[in-house]
Amino acid sequence: MSKEQHARVHARVHTRCGACGLLFHETDLLHSFVRRGSGFTDHGPSKFFGDHYGISCDDVRFCAFVDCLEPHSESSMVHTDCLESYISCGLGDKLCWLRAAATWRSPWCGASPLNVPPRINFDRRLADLDLTDRVTSMPQELYDMIRDFSLSTDPMPNYSLHHYDQVVAASSLFREYVREEPLNRIESWNRGEPPEVRHGPDKPFIRLSIDWRGLRSIERLAVLPPAVNLRSDYAGYVVEEAERLSNVVVKFQLDLATLSGVTGGFRVWDTPCPPPVDDNVDHDPSSMYYETCSMYYDTSSMRHLGTIGTEAGSLTGMTFFYGYGSLLAVHVHTPAQPSAKDTFLNVTPHRQDTLIWIYVPIQKGIAEFAFSKAEHIPGHYGKRQQLLLHLEDVGDVFVGPYDLRTSKFMLIKQPQTLVYRRFDVSPIYFCDAFSRTHKLKEVCPPPNRAISGPSWQDFMYFSSAHLENAVVIRVFTVPLKKLCRGLLIEYEDGIKRALGQCRLGVDPVQKYMGMSKLCFKNVKHLKRGSKRVQVEGVIVECHSENDHTHQDLGWTCCNMSGCLKLWFVDEETRIQYSDT
């Protein structure tokens, strides 16, 4: 290694703006602040080029590899628009507060900021622009379109200013130097308030809460909280024994806090009451399945873990978002969250166009859940994983890229909580599960996967359902086109099966009842953004009469019996039918 390479500063690429907390879009202009000694250097403006690159700017190398173990300098990134908003408002030297707030998004030295979105009050943003009356008087569909676009685009300058004026306004209440306290001496602390020092009896547990701005609160606990389904998309939680944090120090500056002296990795949960997976699983540090949940990892990194409560009544379904064979996000459908739109909008913007939506309706809970071994290679983006759900009164539902190669699965019966590894920019993957009555165990791959089908792509997806006793069929179509994207079939007993991509609350839906025939026609259509490349597609109709006609040729008319098989990937869909 040359002296020049050795002297080059290594800094991480961030996916969210340190000022407004929203995701960067490709080609967004941004400024990067990198710590040099006791100060920061400003690099920019430069363009954001996504999440899979390493570039050099001056003597700084910016790296986006999640698994990179090379020591890196403290850094932050902000939109150029956000930075200029401060300058144009005459904040002057208050920019140092912005740099501090953006940099202290890391909950402790060496950890990346938690990749969670800020809580945005859309109605307040309308009020700031004096648009409330005009927008809320619009039709609901148009109002929803404006809301979704607003929440998925770059931040309005007034939003970042409104958020950080709390820091600027409170600056006179805090000394400029950094105050330090041993973590074991802190009874409680909430952002914006001075810490409460502990004087009472010893409490053996500590809970930290973290959001997109960094540490949000610290509290001592006398007992561990029972595991309950209280997950959050906006915060992460660390629940640990206080003894394990005995050498950790809390630094306070402005209304912010960060930890120093962290020497081991932490599990950061999406719930303040995580499941007791350590009591359920005999972790093997050499196994990929458990590298997320065990404590055998390096430096001061953190492992962000998502949870899904699966008990009957707590969810109505799940949507799995896949991209190029890897799982990128999971949405849990509940009566309060019937659509997966918000989860979709939190996926890195430049990956949204290629996402595969796989919806699994769940009425009576999950009897068994199995996940294949994730192909986790340090520095490698893809992490292909298949899932198998055995649902009460439904049977097996296979989720993920269809692959006939043998792969070992981890299975748990009667799960109460599913656990998956969350990354800043890389795919997620399931790694653990908790049940009060059963343990996670290794099983052979399910035998019913050996189904031959069309081979258009490396990453194909497969779903099937029988037509007998179907009473309602909903056909999801591509907007402004007749092309079928997915089907949701409801049976006499109330059970539902989904085929293809059923994007609830997003795509147009045609509802059919009293069907005697399901008809489909496999067609060719132009690939999105292309004038020449044609890909596979399908048109689906249902008819109440056996004696019906079609205006063109090529239709297959199926009795309401037999099995419908649907192969799909990205924009391509193809249906096969068998009468057995």
C-alpha atoms as one frame of an Amber mdcrd trajectory, in Angstrom:
protein
   0.000   0.000   0.000   1.407   3.393  -0.989   1.800   6.272   1.451  -0.875
   8.143  -0.498  -3.355   5.283  -0.110  -2.457   4.873   3.552  -3.061   8.575
   4.237  -6.407   8.671   2.464  -9.372   9.129   4.815 -12.077   6.452   4.667
 -15.670   7.691   5.146 -19.054   6.043   4.808 -21.719   6.926   2.252 -25.003
   7.837   3.948 -28.406   7.251   2.385 -30.276   9.944   4.334 -29.716  13.675
   4.618 -28.331  14.709   8.000 -30.492  17.854   7.955 -33.928  16.625   6.887
 -33.581  12.854   7.303 -35.079  11.975   3.927 -33.533   9.571   1.440 -31.092
  10.827  -1.159 -32.145  10.347  -4.767 -29.698   9.556  -7.528 -27.934  12.676
  -8.849 -29.030  14.760  -5.816 -26.459  17.428  -5.014 -25.007  17.077  -1.528
 -22.221  18.228   0.790 -20.171  15.828   2.904 -18.659  16.752   6.269 -15.697
  14.614   7.365 -14.020  14.875  10.764 -10.359  15.914  10.762  -9.025  16.077
  14.288 -11.255  18.429  16.269 -12.947  19.937  13.205 -14.693  19.048   9.959
 -13.846  19.546   6.304 -16.549  20.245   3.722 -16.502  18.267   0.465 -18.929
  19.255  -2.252 -21.177  19.882  -3.882 -21.145  16.424  -5.467 -23.788  14.066
  -6.831 -25.238  11.087  -5.022 -24.723   8.043  -7.211 -26.613   5.369  -5.314
 -25.657   2.770  -2.777 -23.118   0.523  -4.481 -19.980   2.465  -5.196 -16.802
   3.876  -3.785 -15.512   7.226  -5.009 -12.692   9.535  -4.038 -13.034  13.241
  -3.394  -9.873  15.182  -2.527  -8.113  12.824  -0.089 -11.332  11.151   1.132
 -12.617   7.811  -0.127 -16.369   7.418   0.339 -17.425   3.790   0.747 -20.918
   2.272   0.612 -20.083  -1.351   1.426 -22.149  -2.342   4.459 -19.693  -5.036
   5.575 -16.564  -2.907   5.197 -14.420  -3.258   8.339 -11.840  -0.632   7.401
 -11.683   2.132  10.038 -13.620   5.162   8.875 -13.764   8.794   9.944 -16.853
  10.392  11.408 -18.903  11.870   8.579 -22.306  13.164   7.526 -24.021  14.205
   4.312 -26.661  16.892   3.719 -28.610  18.102   0.700 -27.087  21.153  -0.926
 -30.571  22.730  -0.785 -30.753  22.170   2.982 -27.301  23.681   3.478 -28.097
  26.697   1.311 -31.332  27.222   3.229 -29.315  27.819   6.385 -26.942  30.166
   4.619 -29.736  32.153   2.941 -31.489  32.621   6.285 -28.423  34.278   7.765
 -27.671  31.585  10.304 -23.951  32.173   9.831 -21.903  30.379  12.448 -24.951
  28.328  13.391 -23.808  26.015  10.592 -21.602  24.408  13.225 -24.800  23.327
  14.965 -25.994  21.745  11.738 -22.714  19.875  11.295 -22.801  18.659  14.888
 -26.432  17.564  14.667 -25.859  15.789  11.339 -22.711  14.042  12.580 -24.172
  13.035  15.938 -26.820  10.998  14.149 -24.494   8.056  14.882 -25.614   6.686
  18.272 -22.009   5.797  19.125 -18.612   6.162  17.541 -18.141   3.673  14.719
 -21.849   2.972  14.190 -23.750   4.090  11.119 -26.839   6.262  11.632 -30.005
   4.236  11.935 -31.733   3.991   8.555 -35.242   5.003   9.608 -37.332   7.841
   8.171 -38.250  10.995  10.072 -41.814  11.456  11.190 -43.253  13.947   8.698
 -46.479  15.733   9.552 -47.923  16.229   6.063 -50.774  18.415   7.327 -48.254
  20.708   9.034 -46.260  21.016   5.823 -49.451  22.085   4.027 -50.139  24.626
   6.754 -46.625  26.052   6.412 -47.372  26.690   2.729 -50.921  27.935   3.407
 -52.356  25.159   1.212 -54.468  23.219   3.694 -57.909  24.422   2.575 -57.207
  24.039  -1.134 -55.627  20.575  -0.910 -58.093  19.012   1.520 -61.011  20.116
  -0.679 -59.673  17.961  -3.537 -60.994  14.465  -4.332 -59.483  11.842  -2.023
 -57.594  10.121  -4.870 -55.869  13.359  -5.903 -55.103  14.247  -2.282 -53.455
  10.819  -1.800 -51.368  11.286  -4.962 -50.086  14.670  -3.750 -49.352  13.271
  -0.304 -47.412  10.276  -1.660 -45.429  12.463  -4.044 -44.629  14.938  -1.283
 -43.408  12.242   1.100 -41.281  10.541  -1.570 -39.498  13.584  -3.016 -36.713
  15.804  -1.745 -37.468  17.809   1.403 -38.941  21.258   1.193 -36.328  23.693
   2.538 -38.756  24.964   5.167 -39.049  21.426   6.567 -35.358  21.032   7.386
 -35.284  24.563   8.788 -38.377  23.937  10.885 -36.819  20.770  12.261 -33.446
  22.211  13.127 -34.657  25.560  14.418 -35.270  23.587  17.615 -31.513  23.030
  17.840 -30.663  26.628  17.014 -33.277  28.071  19.374 -32.101  25.842  22.215
 -28.419  26.601  21.728 -28.367  29.233  24.462 -29.520  26.657  26.988 -26.452
  24.467  26.551 -22.761  25.015  27.002 -20.625  24.691  23.890 -18.251  22.184
  25.446 -19.074  18.489  25.601 -20.342  17.190  28.929 -19.524  13.567  29.769
 -21.198  11.177  32.198 -20.728   7.409  32.721 -23.748   5.636  31.281 -24.210
   3.676  34.524 -24.846   6.951  36.359 -27.727   7.977  34.091 -31.195   7.187
  35.443 -32.981   8.702  32.449 -32.466  11.174  29.641 -34.624  12.467  26.790
 -33.359  14.520  23.877 -33.613  18.223  24.604 -33.455  17.731  28.388 -30.576
  17.478  30.869 -29.838  13.939  32.117 -31.211  12.687  35.429 -28.382  11.186
  37.499 -29.117   7.927  39.300 -29.355   7.973  43.120 -31.792   5.157  43.861
 -31.349   1.372  43.962 -29.465  -0.377  41.210 -31.474  -1.372  38.128 -29.798
  -4.140  36.116 -30.993  -3.210  32.593 -30.630  -0.252  30.242 -32.839   0.655
  27.291 -31.714   3.091  24.603 -34.019   4.459  21.928 -32.619   5.710  18.611
 -34.222   7.527  15.690 -32.916   9.189  12.522 -31.320  11.993  14.606 -29.376
   9.560  16.823 -29.913   8.770  20.494 -33.406   9.784  21.578 -33.592   8.534
  25.170 -31.865   6.531  27.907 -33.665   4.731  30.734 -32.808   2.234  33.464
 -35.070  -0.795  33.902 -35.585  -2.944  36.979 -36.814  -5.902  34.879 -36.838
  -6.830  31.215 -40.100  -5.875  29.496 -42.232  -8.793  28.255 -42.167  -9.342
  24.500 -45.151  -7.659  22.864 -45.958  -6.586  19.311 -45.074  -2.882  19.572
 -42.884  -2.354  16.511 -41.913   1.027  15.086 -40.791   2.124  11.619 -39.309
   5.316  13.052 -37.124   4.151  15.945 -34.753   1.438  17.124 -34.163   0.104
  20.645 -31.218  -1.425  22.486 -32.089  -3.442  25.605 -29.014  -4.746  27.414
 -27.673  -5.655  30.832 -26.138  -2.599  32.486 -23.033  -4.597  33.403 -22.209
  -5.022  29.724 -22.167  -1.220  29.329 -20.130  -0.472  32.457 -17.292   1.232
  30.536 -19.497   3.306  28.226 -19.568   7.100  28.547 -22.344   9.429  27.339
 -21.343  12.699  25.680 -23.868  15.552  25.752 -23.755  18.604  23.492 -26.583
  20.935  22.455 -29.682  18.813  23.068 -27.953  15.739  21.654 -26.093  12.746
  23.058 -23.815  10.017  21.777 -21.939   7.108  23.356 -18.215   6.456  23.486
 -16.299   3.436  24.702 -18.578   0.940  22.970 -16.440  -2.141  22.309 -18.965
  -4.722  21.101 -21.832  -4.919  18.676 -25.409  -4.283  19.778 -28.697  -5.604
  18.544 -30.949  -2.676  17.666 -34.569  -3.811  17.591 -37.585  -2.140  16.000
 -39.504  -2.734  19.241 -38.937  -1.571  22.839 -39.950  -5.060  24.001 -37.862
  -7.524  21.931 -38.415 -11.292  21.998 -36.099 -13.436  24.170 -34.411 -15.133
  21.216 -31.295 -15.943  23.278 -33.451 -18.169  25.481 -34.901 -19.920  22.446
 -31.946 -20.556  20.163 -28.544 -22.115  20.805 -26.589 -19.611  18.700 -23.708
 -20.842  16.618 -21.279 -17.990  15.830 -20.057 -19.767  12.705 -23.530 -20.026
  11.214 -24.869 -17.413   8.831 -28.308 -17.856  10.323 -27.284 -16.511  13.667
 -24.620 -13.948  12.824 -27.244 -11.264  13.248 -28.627 -12.246  16.626 -25.471
 -13.449  18.332 -22.830 -11.253  19.903 -19.877 -12.511  17.889 -19.183  -9.560
  15.668 -16.444  -7.000  15.450 -15.749  -3.424  16.510 -18.605  -1.188  17.627
 -21.047  -2.066  14.865 -24.753  -2.515  15.412 -27.182  -5.044  13.998 -30.563
  -3.570  13.155 -33.265  -6.228  13.594 -36.848  -6.073  12.414 -39.660  -8.063
  14.012 -43.015  -9.326  12.777 -45.684 -10.474  15.214 -47.538 -13.432  13.689
 -50.234 -14.336  16.171 -53.713 -14.609  14.670 -55.538 -11.289  14.716 -52.382
  -9.169  14.755 -51.949  -9.195  10.958 -54.053  -9.725   7.852 -51.193 -10.402
   5.450 -47.646  -9.568   4.427 -46.131  -8.039   1.303 -42.558  -9.054   0.504
 -40.589  -6.679  -1.718 -37.969  -8.428  -3.858 -35.409  -6.927  -6.218 -33.065
  -8.962  -8.426 -33.665 -12.035  -6.284 -33.023 -10.360  -2.914 -35.548  -9.353
  -0.258 -35.503  -5.563   0.219 -38.435  -4.900   2.570 -41.457  -6.457   4.287
 -44.795  -4.798   4.984 -47.137  -6.160   7.644 -50.778  -5.618   6.692 -53.140
  -4.760   9.533 -56.582  -3.128   9.616 -54.782   0.149  10.364 -52.228  -0.341
   7.547 -54.044  -2.137   4.706 -51.692  -0.884   1.973 -47.929  -1.338   1.578
 -47.418   2.073  -0.069 -45.559   3.645   2.853 -43.142   0.710   3.098 -42.572
   0.942  -0.661 -41.729   4.656  -0.407 -39.051   3.929   2.208 -37.097   1.694
  -0.184 -34.075   3.389  -1.768 -35.671   5.472  -4.575 -33.591   4.171  -7.477
 -34.669   0.579  -6.651 -38.401   1.246  -6.480 -39.050   0.773 -10.219 -37.726
  -2.805 -10.209 -39.418  -4.083  -7.039 -41.510  -7.259  -7.085 -44.523  -7.119
  -4.732 -45.475 -10.554  -3.340 -48.612 -10.361  -1.212 -49.560 -13.235   1.110
 -53.036 -12.955   2.699 -53.202 -14.406   6.211 -56.531 -15.087   7.931 -55.829
 -17.646  10.665 -52.166 -17.206  11.502 -48.953 -18.932  10.457 -48.653 -22.581
  11.474 -45.045 -22.916  10.260 -42.452 -20.520   8.891 -39.215 -21.522   7.152
 -36.414 -19.520   5.554 -33.485 -20.634   3.436 -29.879 -19.869   4.223 -29.069
 -16.354   3.026 -26.081 -16.153   0.703 -24.257 -13.566   2.788 -20.862 -12.689
   1.282 -19.036  -9.682   2.826 -18.971  -6.808   0.350 -21.512  -8.533  -1.922
 -24.876  -6.826  -2.450 -27.155  -9.764  -3.259 -28.585 -12.002  -0.514 -30.990
 -14.415  -2.197 -33.445 -16.046   0.194 -36.579 -18.173  -0.185 -39.394 -18.393
   2.351 -42.044 -21.028   3.016 -45.204 -20.252   4.990 -47.609 -22.981   6.042
 -50.914 -21.210   6.704 -53.886 -22.578   8.606 -56.577 -23.911   6.181 -54.497
 -22.766   3.179 -51.397 -24.916   2.984 -47.902 -24.055   1.775 -47.091 -20.683
   0.229 -43.656 -20.344  -1.359 -42.144 -16.834  -1.512 -39.006 -15.709  -3.302
 -37.059 -16.397  -6.493 -37.870 -19.849  -7.819 -34.807 -22.091  -7.650 -34.676
 -25.871  -8.098 -31.266 -26.108  -6.457 -31.315 -27.749  -3.042 -31.043 -25.415
  -0.095 -31.344 -26.010   3.621 -34.145 -24.294   5.489 -34.608 -23.229   9.099
 -38.153 -23.938  10.294 -40.174 -23.016  13.354 -43.684 -24.101  14.309 -46.299
 -21.782  15.817 -44.062 -18.682  15.655 -44.969 -15.643  17.717 -42.235 -13.400
  16.295 -40.183 -13.492  13.089 -36.815 -11.735  13.127 -35.012 -10.336  10.099
 -31.766  -8.438   9.604 -32.158  -4.850   8.391 -29.409  -3.024   6.531 -28.831
   0.581   5.601 -28.803   0.002   1.851 -28.438  -3.749   1.283 -31.156  -6.436
   1.140 -32.674  -7.748   4.342 -32.966 -11.417   5.266 -34.717 -13.509   7.897
 -32.330 -14.847  10.512 -34.307 -15.962  13.562 -37.737 -16.615  15.038 -39.309
 -17.006  18.462 -41.976 -19.422  19.652 -43.137 -20.089  23.195 -43.488 -23.805
  22.499 -41.103 -24.730  19.658 -37.481 -24.228  18.678 -35.948 -23.238  15.381
 -34.541 -26.300  13.590 -32.873 -27.183  10.305 -34.956 -29.089   7.748 -34.565
 -30.374   4.205 -36.020 -28.311   1.359 -39.738 -28.857   0.738 -40.295 -31.585
  -1.878 -43.122 -29.840  -3.753 -40.882 -27.185  -5.337 -39.852 -29.313  -8.323
 -42.150 -27.641 -10.858 -40.863 -26.889 -14.345 -41.701 -23.543 -15.901 -40.582
 -20.921 -18.417 -37.024 -19.683 -18.076 -36.954 -16.032 -19.137 -34.792 -14.611
 -16.382 -32.315 -15.553 -13.667 -34.832 -14.439 -11.036 -38.335 -15.791 -11.640
 -41.191 -15.942  -9.160 -43.949 -18.525  -9.030 -47.393 -18.739  -7.462 -50.357
 -21.058  -7.912 -53.924 -21.538  -6.716 -56.871 -23.809  -7.470 -60.046 -22.355
  -8.982 -62.598 -24.709  -7.438 -65.022 -23.031  -4.983 -63.752 -19.548  -5.888
 -66.485 -16.943  -5.285 -64.584 -13.685  -5.879 -61.610 -12.953  -8.135 -59.875
  -9.586  -8.124 -57.597  -8.839 -11.075 -54.858  -6.268 -10.431 -53.778  -4.491
 -13.620 -50.988  -2.201 -14.738 -52.335   1.398 -14.604 -53.714   2.603 -17.968
 -53.240  -0.875 -19.457 -55.207  -4.134 -19.554 -52.180  -6.189 -18.546 -52.720
  -8.365 -15.482 -50.229  -7.942 -12.660 -51.809 -10.272 -10.120 -54.953 -12.082
  -8.969 -56.512 -12.335  -5.521 -58.867 -15.321  -5.231 -61.408 -15.646  -2.398
 -63.104 -18.990  -1.689 -66.413 -20.046  -0.145 -64.810 -20.577   3.265 -63.336
 -17.041   3.280 -59.771 -18.168   2.581 -57.772 -16.069   0.096 -54.864 -16.902
  -2.220 -52.766 -14.373  -4.148 -51.013 -14.961  -7.468 -48.426 -12.667  -9.018
 -48.194  -9.084  -7.787 -51.232  -7.854  -5.853 -50.379  -4.251  -4.980 -53.177
  -3.418  -2.552 -54.230   0.223  -2.584 -51.947   1.007  -5.535 -53.064  -0.672
  -8.781 -56.508  -0.648 -10.439 -58.613  -3.696  -9.527 -61.399  -5.421 -11.463
 -63.685  -7.472  -9.212 -65.526 -10.535 -10.565 -68.279 -12.546  -8.848 -70.421
 -15.452 -10.006 -67.776 -16.671 -12.451 -68.182 -19.753 -14.613 -65.066 -19.165
 -16.728 -61.660 -17.584 -16.178 -60.057 -16.567 -19.483 -56.492 -15.473 -20.140
 -54.374 -14.537 -23.120 -50.579 -14.472 -23.002 -49.332 -11.505 -25.065 -46.222
  -9.500 -25.855 -45.839  -5.853 -24.833 -43.138  -3.199 -24.933 -40.766  -3.084
 -22.003 -41.014   0.078 -19.931 -38.870   2.840 -21.435 -38.161   0.871 -24.626
 -39.542   1.263 -28.149 -38.339  -2.122 -29.413 -37.842  -4.663 -26.628 -40.912
  -6.830 -26.078 -41.594  -8.869 -22.943 -44.188 -11.388 -21.765 -47.564 -10.242
 -20.452 -51.072 -11.587 -19.875 -54.657 -10.312 -20.043 -57.248 -11.869 -17.696
 -61.056 -11.746 -17.782 -63.810 -13.648 -15.994 -67.252 -14.477 -17.420 -70.467
 -15.619 -15.792 -71.619 -17.568 -18.863 -70.038 -20.666 -20.356 -71.145 -19.578
 -23.812 -69.202 -16.382 -24.453 -66.967 -14.976 -27.189 -63.765 -12.940 -27.456
 -63.057 -10.283 -30.043 -59.633 -11.719 -30.919 -57.835 -15.059 -30.998 -55.400
 -16.624 -28.543 -57.626 -16.886 -25.467 -57.625 -19.862 -23.075 -60.971 -20.332
 -21.313 -60.789 -22.300 -18.051 -63.534 -23.952 -16.045 -63.693 -22.968 -12.396
 -61.684 -26.030 -11.435 -58.116 -27.152 -11.881 -55.004 -25.141 -11.025 -53.774
 -21.753 -12.209 -49.991 -21.205 -12.259 -48.500 -17.757 -12.660 -44.837 -16.997
 -13.432 -43.657 -13.411 -13.098 -40.628 -11.156 -12.851 -40.519  -7.350 -12.980
 -42.733  -6.420 -15.983 -43.158  -9.974 -17.289 -46.042 -12.296 -16.448 -47.208
 -15.601 -17.890 -50.061 -17.914 -16.881 -50.343 -21.683 -17.241 -53.451 -23.751
 -16.519 -53.892 -27.431 -15.727 -57.226 -29.148 -15.147 -55.833 -31.380 -12.391
